[in-house]
XYZ file of C-alpha atoms in Angstrom:
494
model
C 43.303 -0.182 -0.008
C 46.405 -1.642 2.142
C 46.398 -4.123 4.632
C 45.930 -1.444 7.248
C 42.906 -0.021 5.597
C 41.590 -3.913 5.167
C 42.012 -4.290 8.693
C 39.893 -1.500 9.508
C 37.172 -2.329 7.012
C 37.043 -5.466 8.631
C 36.685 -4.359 11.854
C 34.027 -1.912 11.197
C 32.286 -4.786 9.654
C 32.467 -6.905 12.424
C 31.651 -3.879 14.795
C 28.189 -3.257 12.339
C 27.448 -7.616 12.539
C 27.686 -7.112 16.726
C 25.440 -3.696 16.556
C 22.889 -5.589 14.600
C 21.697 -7.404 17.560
C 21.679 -4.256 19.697
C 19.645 -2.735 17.077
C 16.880 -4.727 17.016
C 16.583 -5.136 20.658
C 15.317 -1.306 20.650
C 11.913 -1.472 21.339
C 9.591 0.316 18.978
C 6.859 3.255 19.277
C 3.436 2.837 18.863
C 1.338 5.744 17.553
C -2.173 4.981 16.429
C -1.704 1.116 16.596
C 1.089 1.058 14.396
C 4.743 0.569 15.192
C 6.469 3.546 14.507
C 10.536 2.890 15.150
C 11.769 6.342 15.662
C 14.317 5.575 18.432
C 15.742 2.659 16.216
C 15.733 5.054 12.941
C 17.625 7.485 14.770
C 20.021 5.483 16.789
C 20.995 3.449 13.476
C 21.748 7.319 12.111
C 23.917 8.451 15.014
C 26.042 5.307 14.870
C 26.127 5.665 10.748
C 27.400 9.730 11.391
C 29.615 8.250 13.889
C 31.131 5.914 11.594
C 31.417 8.451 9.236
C 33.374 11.166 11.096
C 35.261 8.408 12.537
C 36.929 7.301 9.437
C 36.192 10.226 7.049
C 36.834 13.374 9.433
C 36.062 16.793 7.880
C 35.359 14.641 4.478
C 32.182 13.489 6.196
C 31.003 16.910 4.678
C 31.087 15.776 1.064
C 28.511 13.243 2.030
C 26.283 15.918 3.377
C 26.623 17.532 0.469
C 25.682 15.258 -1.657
C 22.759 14.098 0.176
C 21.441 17.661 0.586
C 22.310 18.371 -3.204
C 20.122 15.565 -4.176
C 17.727 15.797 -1.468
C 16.763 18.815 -3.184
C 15.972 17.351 -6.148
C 13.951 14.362 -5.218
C 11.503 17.181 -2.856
C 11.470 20.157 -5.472
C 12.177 18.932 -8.456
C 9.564 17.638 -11.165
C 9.618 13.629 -11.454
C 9.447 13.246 -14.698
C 13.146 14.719 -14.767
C 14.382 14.300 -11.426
C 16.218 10.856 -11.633
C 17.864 12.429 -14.762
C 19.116 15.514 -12.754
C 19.594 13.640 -9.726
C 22.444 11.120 -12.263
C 24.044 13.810 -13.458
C 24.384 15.788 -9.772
C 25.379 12.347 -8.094
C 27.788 11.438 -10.749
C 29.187 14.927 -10.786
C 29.535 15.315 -7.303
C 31.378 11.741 -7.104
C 33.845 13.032 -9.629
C 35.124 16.141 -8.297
C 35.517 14.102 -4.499
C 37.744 11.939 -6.175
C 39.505 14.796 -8.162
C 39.662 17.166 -5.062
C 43.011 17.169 -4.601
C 43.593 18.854 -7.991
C 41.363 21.961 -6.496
C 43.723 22.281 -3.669
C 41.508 20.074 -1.185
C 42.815 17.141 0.973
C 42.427 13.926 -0.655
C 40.169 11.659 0.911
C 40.704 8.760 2.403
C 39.856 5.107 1.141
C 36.971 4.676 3.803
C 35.417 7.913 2.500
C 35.351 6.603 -1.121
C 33.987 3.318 0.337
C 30.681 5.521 1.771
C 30.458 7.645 -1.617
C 30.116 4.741 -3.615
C 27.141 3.153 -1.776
C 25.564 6.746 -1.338
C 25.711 7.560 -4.934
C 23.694 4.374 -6.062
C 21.282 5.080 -2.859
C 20.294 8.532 -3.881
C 20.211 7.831 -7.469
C 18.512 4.899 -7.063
C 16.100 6.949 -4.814
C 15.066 9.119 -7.564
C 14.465 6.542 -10.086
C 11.563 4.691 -7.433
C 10.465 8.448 -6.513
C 9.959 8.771 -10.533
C 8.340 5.218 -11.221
C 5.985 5.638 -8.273
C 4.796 8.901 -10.045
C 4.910 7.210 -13.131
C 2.806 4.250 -12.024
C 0.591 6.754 -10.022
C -0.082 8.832 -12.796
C -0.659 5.409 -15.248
C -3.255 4.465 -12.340
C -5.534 7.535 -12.505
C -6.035 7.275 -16.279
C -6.915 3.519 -15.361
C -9.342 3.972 -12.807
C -10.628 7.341 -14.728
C -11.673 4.411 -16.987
C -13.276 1.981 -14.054
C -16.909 1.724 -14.141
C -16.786 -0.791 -11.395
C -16.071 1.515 -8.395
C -14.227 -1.690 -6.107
C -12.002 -2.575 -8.615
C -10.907 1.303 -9.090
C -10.177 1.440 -5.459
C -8.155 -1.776 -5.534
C -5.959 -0.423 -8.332
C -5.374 2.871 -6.705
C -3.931 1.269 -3.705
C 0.041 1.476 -3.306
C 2.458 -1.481 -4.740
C 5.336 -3.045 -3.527
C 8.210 -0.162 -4.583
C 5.869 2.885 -4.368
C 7.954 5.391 -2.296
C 6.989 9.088 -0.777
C 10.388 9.875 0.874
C 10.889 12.846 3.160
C 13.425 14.454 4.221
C 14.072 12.871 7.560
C 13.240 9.436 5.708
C 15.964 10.791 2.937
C 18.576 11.278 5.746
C 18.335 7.922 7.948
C 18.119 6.294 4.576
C 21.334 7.594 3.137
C 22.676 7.749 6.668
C 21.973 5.085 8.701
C 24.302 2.401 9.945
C 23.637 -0.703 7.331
C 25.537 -1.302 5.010
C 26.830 2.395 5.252
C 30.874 1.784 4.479
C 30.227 -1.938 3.310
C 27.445 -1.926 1.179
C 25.100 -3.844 -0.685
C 22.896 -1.456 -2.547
C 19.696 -1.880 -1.212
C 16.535 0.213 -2.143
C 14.624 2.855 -0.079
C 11.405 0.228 -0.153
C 13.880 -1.977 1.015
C 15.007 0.158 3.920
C 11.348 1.292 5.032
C 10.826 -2.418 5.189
C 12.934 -3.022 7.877
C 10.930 -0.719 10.308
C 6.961 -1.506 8.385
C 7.172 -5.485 7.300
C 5.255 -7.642 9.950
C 7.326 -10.350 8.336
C 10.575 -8.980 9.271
C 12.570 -10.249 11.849
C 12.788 -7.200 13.337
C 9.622 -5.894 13.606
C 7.795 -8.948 14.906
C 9.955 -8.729 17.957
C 12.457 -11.566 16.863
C 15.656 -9.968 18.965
C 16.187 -11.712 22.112
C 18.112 -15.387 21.732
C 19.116 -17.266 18.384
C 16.462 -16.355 15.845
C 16.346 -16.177 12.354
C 18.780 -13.354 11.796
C 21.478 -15.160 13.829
C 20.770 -18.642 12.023
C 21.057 -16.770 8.375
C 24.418 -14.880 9.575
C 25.785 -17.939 10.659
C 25.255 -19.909 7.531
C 26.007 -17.149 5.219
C 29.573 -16.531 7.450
C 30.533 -20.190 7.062
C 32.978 -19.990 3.783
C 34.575 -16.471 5.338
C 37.417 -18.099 7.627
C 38.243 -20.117 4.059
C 38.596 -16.593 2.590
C 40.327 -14.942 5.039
C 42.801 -17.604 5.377
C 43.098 -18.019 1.436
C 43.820 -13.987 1.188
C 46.150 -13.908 3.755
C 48.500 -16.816 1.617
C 48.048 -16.472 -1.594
C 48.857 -12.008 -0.575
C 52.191 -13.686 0.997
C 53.176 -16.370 -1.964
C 52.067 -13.834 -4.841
C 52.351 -9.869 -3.218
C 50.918 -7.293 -6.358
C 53.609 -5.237 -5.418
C 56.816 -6.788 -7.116
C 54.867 -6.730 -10.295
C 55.925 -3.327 -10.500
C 59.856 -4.144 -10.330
C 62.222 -3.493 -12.863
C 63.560 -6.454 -10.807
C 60.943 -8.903 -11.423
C 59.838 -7.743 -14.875
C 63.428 -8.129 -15.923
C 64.039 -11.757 -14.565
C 60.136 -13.111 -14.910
C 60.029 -14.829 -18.125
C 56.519 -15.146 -20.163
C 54.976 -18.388 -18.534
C 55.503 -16.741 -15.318
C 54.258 -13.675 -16.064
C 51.489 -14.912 -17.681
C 50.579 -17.787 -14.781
C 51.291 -14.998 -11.982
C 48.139 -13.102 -13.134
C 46.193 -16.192 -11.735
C 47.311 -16.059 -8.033
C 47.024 -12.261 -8.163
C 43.451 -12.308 -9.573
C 42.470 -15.250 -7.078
C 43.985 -13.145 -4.114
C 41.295 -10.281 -5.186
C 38.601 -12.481 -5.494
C 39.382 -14.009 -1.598
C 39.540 -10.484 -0.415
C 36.671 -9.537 -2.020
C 34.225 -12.679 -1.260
C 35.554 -11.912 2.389
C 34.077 -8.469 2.479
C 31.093 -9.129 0.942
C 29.859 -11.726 2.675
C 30.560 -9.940 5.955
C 28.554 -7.174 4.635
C 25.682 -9.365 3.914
C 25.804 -10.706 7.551
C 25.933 -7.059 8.739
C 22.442 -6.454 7.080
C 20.747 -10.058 7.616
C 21.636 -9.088 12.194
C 19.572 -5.602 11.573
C 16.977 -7.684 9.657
C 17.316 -5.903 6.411
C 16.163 -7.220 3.378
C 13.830 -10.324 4.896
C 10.896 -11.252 2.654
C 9.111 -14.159 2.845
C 10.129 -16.893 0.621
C 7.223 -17.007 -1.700
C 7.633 -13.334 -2.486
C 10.804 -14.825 -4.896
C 13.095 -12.453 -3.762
C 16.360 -11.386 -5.714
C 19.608 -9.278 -5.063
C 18.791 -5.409 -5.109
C 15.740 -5.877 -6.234
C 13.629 -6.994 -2.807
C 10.270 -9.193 -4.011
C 9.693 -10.575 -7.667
C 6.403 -11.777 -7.216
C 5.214 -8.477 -4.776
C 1.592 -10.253 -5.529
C 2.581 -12.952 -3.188
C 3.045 -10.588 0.134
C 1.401 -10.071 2.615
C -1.486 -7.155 2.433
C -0.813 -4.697 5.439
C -4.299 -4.305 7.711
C -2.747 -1.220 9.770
C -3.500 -2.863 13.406
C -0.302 -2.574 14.723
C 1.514 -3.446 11.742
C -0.063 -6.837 11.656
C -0.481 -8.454 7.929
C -3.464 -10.342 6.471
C -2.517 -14.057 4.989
C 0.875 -13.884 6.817
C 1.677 -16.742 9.082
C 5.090 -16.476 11.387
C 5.967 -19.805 10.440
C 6.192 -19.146 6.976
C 9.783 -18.465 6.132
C 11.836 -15.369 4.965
C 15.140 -15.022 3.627
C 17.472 -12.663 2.707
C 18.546 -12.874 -1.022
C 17.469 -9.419 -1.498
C 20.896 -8.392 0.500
C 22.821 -11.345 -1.327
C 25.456 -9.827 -3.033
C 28.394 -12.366 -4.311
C 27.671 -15.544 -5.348
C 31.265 -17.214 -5.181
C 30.771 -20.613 -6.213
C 28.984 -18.951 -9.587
C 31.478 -16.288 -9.745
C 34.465 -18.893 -9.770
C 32.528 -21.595 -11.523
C 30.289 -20.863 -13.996
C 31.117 -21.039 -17.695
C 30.769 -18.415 -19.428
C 31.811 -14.396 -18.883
C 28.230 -13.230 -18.692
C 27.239 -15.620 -16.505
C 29.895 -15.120 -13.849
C 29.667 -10.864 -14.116
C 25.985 -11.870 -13.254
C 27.065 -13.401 -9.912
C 29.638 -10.357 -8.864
C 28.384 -7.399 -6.950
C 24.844 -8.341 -7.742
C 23.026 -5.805 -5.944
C 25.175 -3.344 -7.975
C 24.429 -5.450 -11.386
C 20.549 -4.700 -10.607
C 21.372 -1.311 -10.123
C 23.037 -0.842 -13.505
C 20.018 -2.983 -15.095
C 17.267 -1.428 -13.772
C 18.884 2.708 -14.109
C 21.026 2.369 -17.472
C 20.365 -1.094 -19.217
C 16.767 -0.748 -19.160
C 16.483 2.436 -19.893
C 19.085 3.475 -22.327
C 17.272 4.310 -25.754
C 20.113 2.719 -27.990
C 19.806 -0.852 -27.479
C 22.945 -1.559 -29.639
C 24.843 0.259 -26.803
C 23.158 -0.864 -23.891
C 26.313 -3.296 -22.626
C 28.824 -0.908 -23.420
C 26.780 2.425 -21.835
C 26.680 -0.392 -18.568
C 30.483 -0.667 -18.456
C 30.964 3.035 -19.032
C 28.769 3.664 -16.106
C 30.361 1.075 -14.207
C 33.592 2.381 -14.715
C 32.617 6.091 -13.879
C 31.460 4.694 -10.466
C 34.342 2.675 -9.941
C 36.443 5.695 -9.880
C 38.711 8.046 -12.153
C 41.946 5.327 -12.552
C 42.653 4.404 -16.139
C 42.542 0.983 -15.202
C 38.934 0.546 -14.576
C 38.374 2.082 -18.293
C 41.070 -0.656 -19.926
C 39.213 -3.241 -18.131
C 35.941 -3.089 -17.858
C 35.789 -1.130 -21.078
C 37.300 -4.705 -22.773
C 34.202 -6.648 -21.422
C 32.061 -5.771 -24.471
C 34.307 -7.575 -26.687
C 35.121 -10.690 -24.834
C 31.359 -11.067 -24.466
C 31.007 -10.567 -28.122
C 33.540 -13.271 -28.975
C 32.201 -15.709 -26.356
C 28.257 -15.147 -27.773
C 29.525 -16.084 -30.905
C 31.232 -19.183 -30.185
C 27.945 -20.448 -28.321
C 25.813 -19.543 -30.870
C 28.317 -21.244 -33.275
C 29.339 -24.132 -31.506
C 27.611 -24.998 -27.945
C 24.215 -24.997 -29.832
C 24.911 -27.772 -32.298
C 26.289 -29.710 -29.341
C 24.670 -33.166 -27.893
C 24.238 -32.672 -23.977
C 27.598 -34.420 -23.233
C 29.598 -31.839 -25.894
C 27.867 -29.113 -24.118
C 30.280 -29.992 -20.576
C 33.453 -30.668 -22.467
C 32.605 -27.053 -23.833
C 31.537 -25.429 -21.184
C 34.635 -26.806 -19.140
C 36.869 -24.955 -21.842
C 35.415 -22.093 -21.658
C 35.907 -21.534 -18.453
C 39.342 -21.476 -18.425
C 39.228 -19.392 -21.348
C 36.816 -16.994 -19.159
C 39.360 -17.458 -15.949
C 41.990 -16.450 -18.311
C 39.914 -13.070 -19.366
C 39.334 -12.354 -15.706
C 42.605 -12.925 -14.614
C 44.277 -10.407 -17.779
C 41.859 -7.942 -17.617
C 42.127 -8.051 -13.463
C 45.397 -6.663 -13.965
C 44.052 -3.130 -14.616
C 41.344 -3.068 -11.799
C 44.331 -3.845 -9.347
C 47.652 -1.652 -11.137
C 44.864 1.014 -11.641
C 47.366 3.346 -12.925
C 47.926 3.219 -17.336
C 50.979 3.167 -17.333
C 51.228 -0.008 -15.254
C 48.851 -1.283 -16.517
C 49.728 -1.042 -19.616
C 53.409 -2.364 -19.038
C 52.161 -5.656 -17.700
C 49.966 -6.249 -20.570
C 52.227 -5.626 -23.324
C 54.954 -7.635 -20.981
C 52.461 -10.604 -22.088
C 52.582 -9.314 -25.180
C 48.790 -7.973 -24.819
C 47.540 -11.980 -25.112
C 44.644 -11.041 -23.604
C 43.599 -8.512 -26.099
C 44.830 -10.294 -29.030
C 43.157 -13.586 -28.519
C 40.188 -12.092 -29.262
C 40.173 -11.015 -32.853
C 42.160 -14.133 -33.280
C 39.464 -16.415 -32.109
C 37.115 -14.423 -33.792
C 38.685 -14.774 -36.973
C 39.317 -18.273 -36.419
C 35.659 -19.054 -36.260
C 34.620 -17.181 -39.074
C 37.105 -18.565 -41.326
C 37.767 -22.036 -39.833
C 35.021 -23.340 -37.324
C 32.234 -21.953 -39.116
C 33.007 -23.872 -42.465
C 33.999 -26.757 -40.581
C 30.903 -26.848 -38.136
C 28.500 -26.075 -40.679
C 30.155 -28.927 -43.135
C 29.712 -31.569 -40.349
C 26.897 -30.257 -39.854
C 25.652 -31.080 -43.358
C 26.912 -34.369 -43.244
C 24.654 -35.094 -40.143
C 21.670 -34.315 -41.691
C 22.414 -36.559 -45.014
């Protein structure tokens, strides 16, 4: 995306933080003595299609596509395969929008790719609870088949926190509705339902009128973004991405430069990106999405840890048995960039793990987990990764190079950090994160040039460092560190 387009993303994500208030000012239904939200279901879906054919146009019809394709499959299909064929249509379908210029379509725009990515990982992600539910369902009737006590069987055939029966209507204000639509985070259809059942959330207990907890959590989570903004905006000015592609500058830069203007460039990213993010998060904290109480131990993408610490549901009007309003909620389940861990933490594996989290537990919980080859469970995640990220080359060279900078840096901690006193552990964990800065910053070259060939010209301009340090330390610890750590080693223990 330009400028332009980043001007428009952020104005559509101010427009969503504003509407959040709106939204949950619209008073709910009640049928039977429970609160039913239809009017607030379907307004949040107007204003979602409205974003939609506002920035997308005619491409607005790939998304309905794609929904209806994988609607489909959820409401026909058998679960024990439909998150498999509901991966491969998703997947599919995101591959020939991005390639549908080469079938004599119009290419989309960037917005458009923007929804598709967040509706891909909502469908998919659809399936998979649509298929554990069964699964657990099916696991529960050989259990209470078993029960002699007739109580207990009841108590285990009642529904758990993640058990979904989505319809169609639920499938489209899910996949359509206004939060987090262009923006993201991933968020899960439990999740979503919450919004409009939980007697805990914000939103349902009538928390909409004056400062309230959704305003309070906005507030503090929006703190950092002026920092961001203002960061992006300098560091685009002082170091523009753009020259890098100069025969100009690539024929006066020398190596130092070339090699320190990768930091600037990657830090620029990570402003814009932090930026966005956090906006996003604010967007879904005003429409109340995501709150759990605090005991429940929620985390990114996931919703509740510890679903045996909620609240049980009594059905009178949505009220919940052992739930007290003064017992607080937050909304890490929506939290979806950790900055201070993404810039600060040592290691590689740690930092991924505090990027796009909501996305990270979406890749855990449908391809880590479940991939049969545990050998290849990493590498299937960057593949994945890489397929959602879109068809550039760029994506591929980079994230495809994670698997062997982790490998490296595992090494070195099992060789090194855990022999270290407490104190050695710092001065170690401080170099390694400029060694993992360093990684980020080389391999963030190809998620921003995108294309191979300039990609590929920058890195071997550095003379592929990047790429090269890593056998190199590798080597260097087999043949150098190992013998010397394990001889000092020795010596301790005599």
């Amino acid at each position: 995306m330009g400028l332009t387009d980043d001007v428009a993303y952020v104005c559509i994500l101010f427009a969503s933080i504003g509407f959040g208030k709106l939204f949950r000012l619209i008073p709910p239904e009640v049928e039977n003595g429970v609160k039913t939200f239809k009017t607030r279901r379907a307004v949040s879906t107007v204003v979602g299609l409205l974003i939609c054919c506002l920035v997308s146009g005619w491409h607005t019809l790939h998304l309905l596509v794609q929904i209806a394709g994988n609607a489909a499959i959820v409401l026909l299909m058998d679960y024990r395969k439909c998150h498999l064929y509901s991966l491969g249509w998703c997947f599919s379908y995101l591959t020939f929008f991005r390639l549908s210029g080469w079938f004599g379509l119009p290419s989309p725009p960037p917005h458009t790719n923007a929804i598709i990515l967040i509706l891909t990982l909502k469908l998919v992600g659809l399936a998979f609870e649509l298929h554990d539910t069964a699964v657990r369902a099916e696991y529960s009737s050989v259990s209470i088949d078993a029960k002699v006590d007739s109580h207990t069987a009841i108590e285990d055939a009642k529904p758990v926190f993640g058990d979904v029966k989505p319809s169609l209507s639920g499938i489209l204000h899910y996949t359509l509705g206004h939060v987090g639509l262009i923006t993201g985070p991933y968020y899960k259809y439990s999740v979503w339902e919450g919004m409009y059942q939980d007697q805990w959330n914000p939103g349902v207990s009538g928390d909409g009128a004056g400062w309230g907890v959704c305003e309070e959590a906005a507030l503090k989570r929006a703190k950092n973004v002026p920092y961001y903004v203002v960061a992006f905006l300098v560091s685009g000015y002082l170091f523009p991405l753009s020259v890098v592609e100069t025969l100009e500058w690539q024929q006066d830069s020398g190596l130092l430069w070339k090699l320190f203007y990768m930091m600037p460039i990657f830090f620029n990213f990570r402003m814009r990106i932090y930026a966005g993010f956090t906006l996003s998060e604010c967007a879904c904290i005003m429409a109340g999405l995501g709150a759990y109480p605090v005991s429940s131990e929620p985390k990114p993408g996931q919703g509740p840890s510890r679903p045996e610490n909620l609240p049980v549901k009594s059905g009178d009007l949505g009220q919940s048995l052992g739930y007290s309003q003064a017992e607080s909620v937050n909304f890490e389940t929506v939290h979806n960039i950790d900055e201070w861990g993404s810039d600060f933490k040592p290691s590689m594996r740690e930092a991924l793990r505090c990027w796009n989290m909501t996305v990270q537990h979406w890749l855990v919980w449908v391809v880590y987990k479940r991939f049969p080859v545990k050998s290849l469970r990493t590498t299937m995640v960057m593949l994945v990764s890489s397929v959602w990220h879109g068809v550039h080359p760029g994506y591929y060279l980079s994230l495809g190079s994670v698997p062997l900078c982790l490998m490296v840096e595992d090494f070195y901690r099992r060789l090194v950090r855990s022999r270290l006193s407490e104190s050695g552990k710092v001065a170690y964990d401080w170099v390694s994160w400029f060694v993992r800065m360093r990684w980020f910053d080389y391999l963030g070259m190809g998620f921003l040039l995108l294309r191979v060939d300039a990609t590929l010209a920058y890195w071997s301009s550095v003379y592929f460092m990047g790429h090269l340090s890593l056998p190199v330390f590798y080597v260097l610890g087999l043949v150098v560190v190992k013998p010397l750590i394990d001889r000092m080693w020795k010596e301790r223990e005599n």
